[in-house]
Short mmCIF file of C-alpha atoms and ligand atoms in Angstrom, two decimals:
data_model
loop_
_atom_site.label_atom_id
_atom_site.label_comp_id
_atom_site.label_asym_id
_atom_site.label_seq_id
_atom_site.Cartn_x
_atom_site.Cartn_y
_atom_site.Cartn_z
CA MET A 131 -0.13 0.06 -0.01
CA PRO A 132 1.22 3.26 -1.26
CA SER A 133 1.94 5.73 1.84
CA PRO A 134 0.48 9.26 1.83
CA PRO A 135 2.42 12.23 1.30
CA THR A 136 2.01 13.82 4.35
CA SER A 137 3.77 10.69 5.99
CA ARG A 138 6.91 10.92 3.27
CA SER A 139 7.34 14.49 4.32
CA LYS A 140 7.27 13.79 7.59
CA THR A 141 9.75 11.11 7.56
CA ARG A 142 11.72 13.46 5.67
CA ARG A 143 11.36 15.96 8.45
CA THR A 144 12.01 13.56 11.39
CA ALA A 145 15.53 12.52 9.09
CA THR A 146 16.43 16.32 9.27
CA LEU A 147 15.63 16.87 12.86
CA VAL A 148 17.54 13.24 13.87
CA ALA A 149 20.24 14.68 11.85
CA ARG A 150 20.35 18.10 13.16
CA ALA A 151 20.30 16.56 16.85
CA ARG A 152 23.19 14.16 15.59
CA SER A 153 25.18 17.37 14.47
CA ARG A 154 24.56 19.21 17.89
CA GLN A 155 25.77 16.34 19.59
CA ARG A 156 28.52 16.13 17.66
CA SER A 157 29.63 19.49 18.45
CA ARG A 158 28.85 19.12 21.88
CA ILE A 159 31.36 16.26 22.37
CA LEU A 160 33.56 17.93 20.42
CA GLU A 161 33.26 20.79 22.57
CA LEU A 162 33.85 19.03 25.77
CA GLU A 163 36.89 17.29 24.17
CA ALA A 164 38.51 20.52 23.86
CA GLY A 165 37.53 21.03 27.60
CA ALA A 166 39.15 17.95 28.73
CA ARG A 167 42.15 19.02 26.39
CA PRO A 168 44.47 19.92 29.17
CA LEU A 169 44.56 16.47 30.87
CA GLU A 170 46.78 15.40 27.97
CA PRO A 171 49.57 17.71 27.26
CA ASP A 172 51.42 17.97 24.22
CA ALA A 173 54.84 17.19 23.62
CA PRO A 174 56.57 20.47 24.38
CA GLU A 175 54.22 20.83 27.55
CA ARG A 176 55.58 17.59 28.54
CA ASP A 177 58.92 18.29 28.38
CA ARG A 178 58.23 21.41 29.83
CA LEU A 179 56.37 19.89 33.13
CA MET A 180 59.01 16.81 33.11
CA ALA A 181 61.99 19.68 33.31
CA GLU A 182 60.26 20.94 36.21
CA THR A 183 60.04 18.22 38.05
CA HIS A 184 63.03 16.64 37.33
CA GLY A 185 64.58 20.12 38.22
CA TYR A 186 63.09 19.90 41.70
CA ALA A 187 64.27 16.32 42.16
CA GLN A 188 67.56 16.77 41.33
CA ARG A 189 67.76 19.58 43.69
CA PHE A 190 66.33 17.54 46.38
CA LEU A 191 68.46 15.26 46.10
CA GLU A 192 72.06 17.35 45.81
CA GLU A 193 70.98 19.33 48.72
CA LEU A 194 69.83 16.18 51.03
CA PRO A 195 72.85 16.03 52.90
CA ASP A 196 72.31 19.40 54.03
CA ARG A 197 68.68 19.15 55.08
CA LEU A 198 67.55 18.33 58.41
CA THR A 199 65.98 14.46 58.57
CA TYR A 200 63.28 15.95 61.31
CA ASN A 201 61.69 19.28 61.37
CA HIS A 202 59.89 19.76 64.83
CA ASP A 203 58.42 22.72 63.41
CA LYS A 204 55.57 21.31 61.30
CA SER A 205 53.13 24.28 61.23
CA ALA A 206 53.74 24.40 57.18
CA ALA A 207 52.01 21.41 56.77
CA ALA A 208 48.44 22.92 57.21
CA GLU A 209 49.45 25.84 54.60
CA ILE A 210 49.14 23.10 52.22
CA ARG A 211 45.32 24.05 52.04
CA THR A 212 46.31 27.69 51.08
CA LEU A 213 46.04 25.93 47.19
CA GLY A 214 42.42 25.27 47.80
CA VAL A 215 41.53 21.93 45.29
CA GLY A 216 38.79 23.05 42.88
CA ASP A 217 39.75 26.06 43.17
CA GLY A 218 41.00 27.05 39.78
CA VAL A 219 44.68 25.93 38.43
CA HIS A 220 48.13 27.03 39.33
CA PRO A 221 51.66 26.62 37.56
CA ILE A 222 53.56 23.38 38.53
CA GLY A 223 56.34 25.37 39.61
CA ARG A 224 54.12 27.06 42.29
CA LEU A 225 52.61 23.34 43.05
CA ILE A 226 56.15 21.60 43.68
CA ASP A 227 56.82 24.53 45.87
CA ARG A 228 54.57 24.16 47.85
CA PHE A 229 54.93 20.51 48.34
CA ASP A 230 58.53 21.31 48.94
CA GLN A 231 57.41 23.63 51.79
CA SER A 232 54.22 21.59 53.25
CA VAL A 233 55.70 18.19 52.63
CA VAL A 234 58.97 17.81 52.54
CA ARG A 235 60.31 20.20 55.10
CA THR A 236 57.77 19.22 57.70
CA GLY A 237 58.40 16.43 60.23
CA LEU A 238 60.41 13.25 59.37
CA LEU A 239 62.40 13.31 56.05
CA PRO A 240 62.41 9.50 55.36
CA ALA A 241 64.71 9.97 52.12
CA HIS A 242 67.56 11.28 54.50
CA ALA A 243 70.77 9.05 55.65
CA GLY A 244 69.97 10.24 59.18
CA HIS A 245 66.82 8.45 59.13
CA LEU A 246 67.60 5.92 62.21
CA GLY A 247 64.11 6.17 63.75
CA TYR A 248 61.38 3.02 63.73
CA ILE A 249 62.44 0.72 60.73
CA PRO A 250 63.87 3.26 58.41
CA GLY A 251 62.76 3.15 54.66
CA GLY A 252 64.28 3.66 51.71
CA GLY A 253 63.80 5.75 48.19
CA LEU A 254 65.67 3.99 45.44
CA TYR A 255 65.86 6.26 42.55
CA ALA A 256 65.33 3.16 40.16
CA SER A 257 61.94 2.37 42.00
CA ALA A 258 61.23 6.06 41.15
CA LEU A 259 61.67 5.52 37.33
CA ALA A 260 59.81 2.54 37.51
CA ASP A 261 56.79 4.30 39.35
CA TYR A 262 56.94 6.82 36.63
CA LEU A 263 56.91 4.21 33.53
CA ALA A 264 54.34 2.17 35.15
CA ALA A 265 51.81 5.15 35.88
CA VAL A 266 52.61 6.96 32.18
CA THR A 267 51.64 3.48 30.58
CA ASN A 268 48.97 2.59 33.28
CA GLU A 269 49.70 -1.41 32.60
CA TYR A 270 46.97 -3.46 34.43
CA SER A 271 48.56 -5.59 36.85
CA GLY A 272 45.95 -7.71 38.66
CA VAL A 273 44.68 -10.34 36.00
CA TRP A 274 47.46 -12.32 33.60
CA PHE A 275 44.56 -11.98 30.66
CA ALA A 276 45.20 -8.31 30.26
CA GLY A 277 48.21 -7.96 31.75
CA PRO A 278 50.51 -10.85 31.45
CA GLY A 279 53.70 -9.24 31.16
CA SER A 280 53.21 -7.23 34.39
CA VAL A 281 51.75 -10.16 35.97
CA GLU A 282 54.80 -12.05 34.76
CA ILE A 283 57.14 -9.44 36.23
CA GLU A 284 55.44 -9.51 39.79
CA ASN A 285 55.66 -13.10 39.79
CA GLN A 286 59.27 -13.22 38.67
CA VAL A 287 60.43 -10.89 41.63
CA LEU A 288 58.27 -13.23 44.18
CA ASP A 289 59.77 -16.39 42.88
CA TRP A 290 63.05 -14.58 43.52
CA MET A 291 62.16 -13.76 47.28
CA ALA A 292 60.60 -17.19 47.70
CA ASP A 293 64.17 -18.62 46.63
CA LEU A 294 65.63 -16.33 49.11
CA VAL A 295 63.49 -17.53 52.01
CA GLY A 296 63.96 -21.13 51.05
CA TYR A 297 60.38 -22.40 49.70
CA PRO A 298 59.57 -24.87 47.13
CA GLU A 299 57.92 -25.37 44.19
CA GLY A 300 54.26 -24.59 44.45
CA SER A 301 54.43 -21.46 46.35
CA ALA A 302 52.75 -18.21 45.94
CA GLY A 303 52.82 -14.91 46.86
CA ASN A 304 51.55 -11.41 46.67
CA LEU A 305 52.90 -7.68 46.58
CA ALA A 306 50.76 -5.70 48.77
CA SER A 307 51.06 -1.94 49.78
CA GLY A 308 53.21 -2.55 52.96
CA GLY A 309 53.92 -5.40 55.75
CA SER A 310 50.33 -4.43 57.34
CA LEU A 311 48.25 -5.71 54.23
CA ALA A 312 50.64 -8.01 53.51
CA THR A 313 50.18 -9.73 56.93
CA LEU A 314 46.24 -9.26 56.74
CA THR A 315 46.87 -11.36 53.82
CA ALA A 316 48.96 -14.41 55.43
CA VAL A 317 46.38 -14.25 58.51
CA VAL A 318 43.02 -14.39 56.00
CA THR A 319 44.99 -17.50 53.91
CA ALA A 320 45.44 -19.17 57.80
CA ARG A 321 41.96 -18.62 58.96
CA GLU A 322 40.60 -20.38 55.66
CA ALA A 323 43.25 -23.33 55.81
CA ALA A 324 42.53 -24.09 59.12
CA GLY A 325 38.75 -23.93 58.28
CA LEU A 326 37.88 -22.25 61.40
CA ARG A 327 33.86 -21.06 61.29
CA ALA A 328 32.74 -17.70 63.05
CA ASN A 329 31.42 -19.64 66.06
CA GLU A 330 35.17 -21.21 66.85
CA PHE A 331 36.63 -17.53 66.29
CA GLU A 332 36.52 -17.26 70.01
CA ARG A 333 38.26 -20.82 70.63
CA ALA A 334 40.85 -20.36 68.18
CA VAL A 335 44.35 -19.53 69.86
CA PHE A 336 47.08 -17.40 68.66
CA TYR A 337 50.63 -17.14 70.06
CA ALA A 338 53.13 -14.46 70.02
CA SER A 339 56.19 -13.08 71.80
CA SER A 340 54.96 -9.40 73.79
CA HIS A 341 57.72 -8.03 70.96
CA ALA A 342 55.50 -8.77 67.96
CA HIS A 343 54.51 -6.04 65.84
CA HIS A 344 50.91 -5.02 66.37
CA CYS A 345 50.14 -5.28 62.85
CA ILE A 346 49.39 -8.58 63.12
CA GLU A 347 46.59 -7.77 66.19
CA LYS A 348 45.04 -5.14 63.42
CA ALA A 349 44.98 -8.17 60.85
CA LEU A 350 43.42 -10.15 63.25
CA ARG A 351 40.89 -7.76 64.00
CA VAL A 352 40.42 -7.11 60.44
CA ALA A 353 39.85 -10.66 59.65
CA GLY A 354 37.43 -11.33 62.10
CA LEU A 355 39.20 -12.49 64.60
CA GLY A 356 39.53 -9.92 67.20
CA GLU A 357 38.21 -12.45 69.73
CA ALA A 358 40.59 -14.91 69.04
CA VAL A 359 42.56 -16.01 72.50
CA ARG A 360 45.93 -14.35 72.32
CA ARG A 361 48.93 -16.34 74.38
CA GLU A 362 52.08 -14.37 75.04
CA VAL A 363 55.12 -16.82 74.60
CA ALA A 364 57.83 -16.10 77.00
CA LEU A 365 61.06 -14.51 75.81
CA ASP A 366 64.75 -15.17 77.04
CA ASP A 367 67.06 -12.77 77.86
CA ARG A 368 67.75 -11.46 74.40
CA PHE A 369 64.16 -10.97 73.53
CA ARG A 370 63.85 -14.05 71.67
CA MET A 371 61.06 -16.21 71.97
CA ILE A 372 61.32 -19.42 74.10
CA PRO A 373 60.13 -22.54 72.27
CA ASP A 374 59.11 -24.96 75.06
CA SER A 375 57.16 -22.03 76.61
CA LEU A 376 55.33 -22.05 73.42
CA ALA A 377 55.29 -25.99 73.47
CA ASP A 378 53.47 -25.84 77.03
CA LEU A 379 50.97 -23.41 76.31
CA VAL A 380 49.75 -24.99 73.36
CA ALA A 381 49.78 -28.67 75.47
CA ALA A 382 47.52 -26.59 78.13
CA ASP A 383 44.89 -24.75 75.50
CA ARG A 384 44.55 -28.14 73.80
CA ALA A 385 44.03 -30.04 77.17
CA GLU A 386 41.35 -26.68 77.97
CA GLY A 387 39.78 -27.64 74.44
CA LEU A 388 40.68 -24.63 72.61
CA ILE A 389 41.91 -24.61 69.23
CA PRO A 390 45.92 -23.60 69.11
CA TRP A 391 45.54 -22.14 65.40
CA LEU A 392 48.37 -19.51 64.89
CA VAL A 393 52.37 -18.72 65.59
CA LEU A 394 53.94 -15.74 64.64
CA GLY A 395 57.68 -15.72 65.06
CA SER A 396 59.51 -12.67 64.38
CA ALA A 397 62.57 -12.45 62.06
CA GLY A 398 64.05 -9.06 63.54
CA THR A 399 61.23 -7.67 65.97
CA THR A 400 61.13 -4.00 65.72
CA ASP A 401 62.02 -2.95 69.11
CA VAL A 402 65.27 -4.36 69.26
CA GLY A 403 65.70 -6.22 66.01
CA ALA A 404 65.57 -9.78 67.66
CA ILE A 405 65.29 -13.19 65.65
CA ASP A 406 63.20 -15.73 67.25
CA PRO A 407 64.57 -19.49 67.12
CA LEU A 408 62.57 -20.01 63.89
CA SER A 409 63.30 -23.43 63.23
CA ASP A 410 62.40 -24.50 66.76
CA ILE A 411 59.21 -22.74 66.17
CA ALA A 412 58.55 -24.43 63.45
CA GLU A 413 59.42 -27.63 64.94
CA VAL A 414 56.35 -27.26 67.37
CA ALA A 415 54.31 -25.53 64.25
CA GLU A 416 54.68 -28.74 62.57
CA ARG A 417 54.13 -31.45 65.41
CA GLU A 418 50.90 -29.18 66.69
CA HIS A 419 49.62 -28.39 63.50
CA LEU A 420 49.96 -24.95 64.01
CA TRP A 421 50.04 -22.26 61.01
CA PHE A 422 53.56 -20.75 61.16
CA HIS A 423 53.87 -17.50 60.23
CA VAL A 424 57.03 -15.62 60.04
CA ASP A 425 56.98 -11.61 60.37
CA ALA A 426 60.18 -10.87 57.98
CA ALA A 427 59.13 -7.00 57.37
CA TYR A 428 62.12 -5.95 58.71
CA GLY A 429 64.48 -8.89 58.64
CA GLY A 430 63.73 -10.65 55.86
CA PHE A 431 66.45 -9.35 52.81
CA PHE A 432 69.15 -9.61 55.35
CA ALA A 433 68.87 -13.53 54.06
CA LEU A 434 70.80 -11.61 51.21
CA VAL A 435 74.21 -11.60 53.80
CA ASP A 436 75.61 -14.81 54.15
CA GLU A 437 76.42 -14.05 57.57
CA CYS A 438 72.76 -13.78 58.53
CA ARG A 439 71.48 -16.85 56.80
CA PRO A 440 72.31 -18.92 59.97
CA ARG A 441 70.48 -16.43 61.84
CA LEU A 442 67.30 -16.82 59.55
CA ALA A 443 67.07 -20.57 59.06
CA GLY A 444 63.69 -22.36 59.73
CA MET A 445 62.18 -19.33 57.91
CA GLU A 446 61.59 -22.18 55.09
CA ARG A 447 59.49 -24.24 57.08
CA SER A 448 56.74 -21.58 57.90
CA ASP A 449 53.33 -21.54 56.10
CA SER A 450 53.38 -18.03 55.44
CA ILE A 451 55.86 -15.14 55.38
CA VAL A 452 56.09 -11.39 55.06
CA LEU A 453 58.89 -9.43 53.88
CA ASP A 454 58.98 -5.55 53.27
CA PRO A 455 60.89 -4.25 50.18
CA HIS A 456 60.05 -0.67 51.45
CA LYS A 457 62.26 -1.83 54.44
CA GLY A 458 65.38 -3.98 53.27
CA LEU A 459 65.00 -3.50 49.43
CA PHE A 460 65.41 0.47 50.14
CA LEU A 461 62.11 1.08 48.06
CA PRO A 462 59.83 3.85 48.45
CA TYR A 463 57.05 3.27 50.40
CA GLY A 464 54.38 1.07 49.06
CA THR A 465 55.36 -2.39 48.75
CA GLY A 466 55.46 -5.12 51.11
CA ALA A 467 55.23 -9.18 50.11
CA VAL A 468 53.58 -11.84 51.14
CA LEU A 469 54.59 -15.32 50.20
CA VAL A 470 52.36 -18.64 51.21
CA ARG A 471 54.31 -22.06 50.83
CA ASP A 472 50.98 -23.71 49.93
CA ALA A 473 49.97 -21.32 46.70
CA ASN A 474 47.02 -23.42 46.75
CA ALA A 475 45.73 -22.03 50.37
CA LEU A 476 46.71 -18.50 49.05
CA ARG A 477 44.25 -19.69 46.37
CA ALA A 478 41.50 -20.80 47.99
CA ALA A 479 41.31 -17.92 50.49
CA HIS A 480 41.19 -15.20 47.14
CA THR A 481 39.95 -16.64 44.06
CA TYR A 482 36.45 -15.12 43.28
CA HIS A 483 34.38 -15.65 39.87
CA ALA A 484 32.40 -12.79 38.32
CA ASN A 485 30.81 -12.80 35.01
CA TYR A 486 31.77 -9.95 34.47
CA MET A 487 35.51 -11.45 34.16
CA GLN A 488 34.42 -14.27 32.11
CA ASP A 489 36.99 -13.35 29.42
CA THR A 490 39.68 -13.78 31.86
CA LEU A 491 38.81 -17.17 33.20
CA GLU A 492 40.43 -19.25 30.51
CA THR A 493 44.26 -18.32 31.19
CA GLU A 494 43.32 -17.91 34.90
CA ARG A 495 43.22 -21.36 35.34
CA GLU A 496 47.19 -21.16 35.60
CA GLY A 497 46.07 -18.84 39.06
CA ARG A 498 48.77 -16.56 39.42
CA SER A 499 47.18 -13.43 38.98
CA PRO A 500 47.59 -11.29 42.06
CA ALA A 501 43.58 -10.54 41.99
CA ALA A 502 43.25 -14.87 42.66
CA LEU A 503 45.72 -14.64 45.25
CA SER A 504 44.84 -11.35 47.27
CA PRO A 505 41.96 -8.88 48.41
CA GLU A 506 43.06 -6.67 45.49
CA LEU A 507 41.54 -6.19 41.46
CA THR A 508 42.78 -3.33 40.42
CA LYS A 509 46.63 -2.54 41.71
CA HIS A 510 49.24 -0.28 41.52
CA PHE A 511 51.98 -2.14 39.11
CA ARG A 512 54.24 -2.53 42.00
CA GLY A 513 56.17 -5.17 40.35
CA LEU A 514 57.78 -2.79 38.37
CA ARG A 515 59.43 -0.99 41.04
CA VAL A 516 60.97 -4.02 42.72
CA TRP A 517 62.19 -5.48 39.59
CA LEU A 518 63.65 -2.47 37.67
CA PRO A 519 66.26 -1.98 40.87
CA LEU A 520 67.20 -5.45 40.61
CA LEU A 521 67.65 -5.95 37.23
CA LEU A 522 69.43 -2.41 36.64
CA HIS A 523 71.89 -2.46 39.84
CA GLY A 524 72.29 -6.24 39.98
CA GLU A 525 71.96 -8.28 43.83
CA PRO A 526 75.77 -7.64 44.82
CA PRO A 527 75.25 -3.78 45.73
CA PHE A 528 72.20 -4.54 47.98
CA ARG A 529 74.43 -7.22 49.52
CA ALA A 530 76.84 -4.85 50.06
CA CYS A 531 74.64 -1.77 51.44
CA LEU A 532 72.74 -4.64 54.00
CA GLU A 533 76.02 -5.66 55.44
CA GLU A 534 77.34 -2.43 55.74
CA LYS A 535 74.68 -1.49 57.84
CA LEU A 536 75.19 -4.97 59.91
CA GLU A 537 78.90 -3.42 60.46
CA LEU A 538 77.52 0.07 60.93
CA ALA A 539 75.18 -1.26 63.92
CA ARG A 540 77.97 -2.98 65.18
CA TYR A 541 80.48 -0.13 64.89
CA PHE A 542 77.63 2.24 66.72
CA ARG A 543 77.54 -0.46 69.31
CA ARG A 544 80.99 0.02 70.77
CA GLU A 545 81.30 3.61 70.11
CA ILE A 546 78.63 4.57 72.29
CA ALA A 547 79.50 2.12 75.01
CA GLU A 548 82.92 3.56 74.68
CA LEU A 549 81.18 7.30 75.48
CA GLY A 550 79.84 5.95 78.83
CA PHE A 551 75.83 4.45 77.31
CA GLU A 552 74.40 1.61 78.69
CA VAL A 553 74.02 -0.47 75.81
CA GLY A 554 71.49 -3.60 75.00
CA PRO A 555 72.33 -6.66 73.50
CA GLU A 556 74.70 -7.28 70.52
CA PRO A 557 72.31 -6.87 67.67
CA GLU A 558 71.37 -9.76 65.53
CA LEU A 559 70.38 -7.41 63.19
CA THR A 560 70.55 -3.40 62.90
CA VAL A 561 68.89 -2.18 65.94
CA VAL A 562 70.91 -1.49 68.41
CA THR A 563 69.35 -0.23 71.99
CA TYR A 564 71.19 2.27 74.69
CA ARG A 565 70.77 5.01 77.15
CA TRP A 566 72.65 6.96 79.25
CA LEU A 567 72.31 6.62 83.18
CA PRO A 568 72.59 10.32 84.65
CA ASP A 569 74.93 10.35 87.97
CA THR A 570 71.43 11.49 90.06
CA GLY A 571 68.03 11.37 89.00
CA GLN A 572 65.34 9.34 87.00
CA ALA A 573 67.06 7.11 83.75
CA ASN A 574 63.87 7.65 81.97
CA ALA A 575 63.18 11.15 82.45
CA PHE A 576 66.63 12.07 81.16
CA ASN A 577 66.34 9.29 78.10
CA ARG A 578 63.10 10.96 77.32
CA ALA A 579 64.50 14.33 77.17
CA LEU A 580 67.69 13.34 75.59
CA VAL A 581 65.57 11.95 72.58
CA GLU A 582 63.64 14.90 72.60
CA ALA A 583 67.06 17.15 72.35
CA THR A 584 67.88 15.08 69.30
CA HIS A 585 64.60 15.70 67.87
CA ARG A 586 64.90 19.32 68.33
CA ASP A 587 68.67 19.40 66.56
CA GLY A 588 66.91 17.36 64.00
CA ARG A 589 69.98 16.42 61.71
CA VAL A 590 69.38 12.67 62.36
CA PHE A 591 66.52 10.99 63.57
CA LEU A 592 66.46 8.53 66.69
CA SER A 593 63.46 7.07 68.21
CA SER A 594 62.85 5.22 71.75
CA THR A 595 61.11 2.15 73.01
CA MET A 596 60.50 0.90 76.79
CA ILE A 597 62.01 -2.41 77.66
CA ASP A 598 61.06 -4.05 80.96
CA GLY A 599 60.30 -0.20 82.26
CA LYS A 600 63.51 1.24 80.99
CA PHE A 601 63.24 3.99 78.51
CA VAL A 602 66.12 3.32 75.77
CA LEU A 603 66.91 5.04 72.76
CA ARG A 604 67.06 2.93 69.45
CA LEU A 605 69.09 2.88 66.44
CA ALA A 606 68.11 1.41 63.47
CA VAL A 607 70.23 1.45 60.52
CA LEU A 608 68.46 0.07 57.75
CA ALA A 609 68.33 3.57 55.48
CA PHE A 610 70.66 2.97 51.78
CA ARG A 611 72.03 6.47 52.45
CA THR A 612 73.17 5.53 56.12
CA HIS A 613 76.86 5.60 55.61
CA LEU A 614 79.73 5.91 58.36
CA ASP A 615 79.91 9.79 58.62
CA THR A 616 76.28 9.64 59.46
CA ILE A 617 76.59 7.44 62.88
CA ASP A 618 79.97 9.53 63.68
CA LEU A 619 77.71 12.59 63.51
CA THR A 620 75.21 10.83 65.37
CA LEU A 621 77.72 9.67 67.96
CA ASP A 622 78.98 13.75 67.88
CA ILE A 623 74.89 14.85 68.39
CA LEU A 624 74.44 12.33 71.33
CA ARG A 625 77.50 13.21 72.94
CA GLU A 626 76.62 17.05 72.58
CA CYS A 627 72.80 16.57 73.99
CA VAL A 628 73.88 14.63 77.03
CA ARG A 629 76.65 17.33 78.11
CA GLU A 630 74.02 19.60 77.79
CA LEU A 631 71.24 17.51 79.84
CA GLU A 632 73.56 17.18 82.34
CA GLY A 633 74.90 20.55 83.15
CA HIS A 634 70.78 21.95 82.99
CA PRO A 635 69.27 18.68 84.84
CA GLU A 636 66.07 21.53 85.58
CA ARG A 637 65.29 20.33 82.22
CA TRP A 638 64.49 16.85 83.10
CA ALA A 639 64.97 16.27 86.61
CA ALA A 640 61.60 17.95 87.29
CA GLU A 641 59.64 14.94 85.90
C1 PLP B 128 57.41 -2.11 59.57
C2 PLP B 128 56.93 -3.41 60.48
C3 PLP B 128 55.54 -4.10 59.89
C4 PLP B 128 54.30 -3.26 59.01
O1 PLP B 128 54.92 -3.43 58.09
P1 PLP B 128 54.20 -1.94 57.42
O2 PLP B 128 55.05 -1.75 55.96
O3 PLP B 128 54.78 -0.45 58.00
O4 PLP B 128 53.11 -2.03 56.93
C5 PLP B 128 55.55 -5.36 61.08
N1 PLP B 128 56.62 -6.32 61.22
C6 PLP B 128 57.90 -5.23 61.36
C7 PLP B 128 58.70 -6.46 62.10
C8 PLP B 128 58.04 -4.23 60.60
O5 PLP B 128 59.25 -3.94 61.09
#
C-alpha cells in the first residue's frame, strides 16, 4: 500500500531533525573534548612539566645531605590548604614549591641518611623511575589476561623472594602496599586453611611474644578474629621467643578444648631486631599443626647476606612469611610482600569469579594472577618498582648495602658504649638500644629528654622504646643512604646532647 504524501514529508522532517540533533550532539562532544584537552599535555608541554619536576628532584637529591632529617616545626603542613582543591589552576612550579615547603620540609624526611628511627625506609631512584613508567603506561597488573607481562614481573620478583626464603616449588605470593596488608593476607589465608568458622573464633588461639609487631593484632581484628585467644610466649634474655614456652602453652590450650591455630615468629623485631628461633618454632608448629607465620618485614632481606643466613634458618619451614621491600630492599614506600608456602591455600582464600570477568577465566586456570591471590583486583603495578632496581643494579650492591648496615650497627654499639652509655644486647640485625645513666635523678626522664633534644636538633632522627620498664633509645640502621659519616655525626650529637642535659638538670629532673 503506497503511503500518503504527508507521511513521506513527515519522515523527511524527522530525518532532518535527527540529523540536526546528531550534529548538535557531535559539536557538544567536540566542545567537551576541547575542554578536557589540558588532561593530555602535548610533547612540548610534557617536556616543560618534566623539566620542572626533574629539576626539583635533582635539587632535592643534591641538597639532601644538608637538609634536616627531622623538622620539629610542623606548622607549614597545614599551609598546603592555601591552595584549594577545585579552586582553579596553578603553575607546576608553584605546586612543587608548596609541596616542598609543606610536605618535604615538615616532620620526618625518610629519604635522608639520618633516618635512624623506627625501621627506616628507602627511596631508590630506580624505583621512582619504575613508578613513572608504570603510571605513564598504566599497565594493568591485576589479571594475567589483561596484563600478562606485568603479572609475570610481579611473579618473577616473588619467585626470587621465595628462593631467598627457601620455599619449595608450589609457593605463591603477592605484592601488597606494605607489611601490614601483606600480614592481613597471610592471616586470612591461615584462617581459611584451618577451616575456622565464626562460631569457633573465640576458641582459636594465636601465639606470639610481647615483641611481635602490632600489625598482626590489627590483621586479626580486620579478619574478624578480634575475639581469638592471645597467648604471650615467654622471651629469653635477648628478647627471643622460648620454644618450650610455646609448646607448654599449646598443650595447656589443647587440654582446655581450645583450638591452637597460629604462631607468629619474628625475623627481626621492631624493638630490638631480635630473631626468634625459627627452626625450633617450626618444630612445634609442625608437631601441633599450627599455621606458622614469620614476620620478616624488617629482617627478611638480610638473607641476602651470608652472615645472616644461619640466624634466619627455619623461615623456609613457615607456612607464610612477610617481607617489606620498602624497608630491606630500600624501595620507596608502598610495597610489602607476602609469600605462602602452599599456593593453593593462598588461592583458596582469595579467588572469586564474576560474569563480567568471564573473558579472563581461560587463562586464570594457571592461577597466578594477583587478583586471584589477594584482596585486590585493580592494583598499582608494584612489581616494576621491585624489578627495575634489581635488574638495573644487580644483587651485589644490595648485599653490600645490607652488610654495611650490620657493620655500622656494631660500630655504633661499640662507640656509644665507649662514650659511657649503657648498651643493649649485641644486635642480631641492625637495631641497637642504649641509654644514658645520669649520676643522679630518673634515668627514664633523662633519656626521654635526650631523645627529644635530638629531635629538636633534627640533623638525625632517633626513636625510643620501653624495654622492661626502661626508657631506651634505639638506633635502627637500614636507610640505604646511611654511611659511616652519619653514624659518626650521630655519636657527636648524642655526646653534645648528654653534655647539655647533664649541665641543665632542671630540663629533665623535675619529672
Ligand atoms: C614495618 C613492620 C611491619 C609493618 O609493615 P608496614 O609496611 O609498616 O605496614 C610489621 N612487622 C615488622 C617487624 C616491621 O618492621
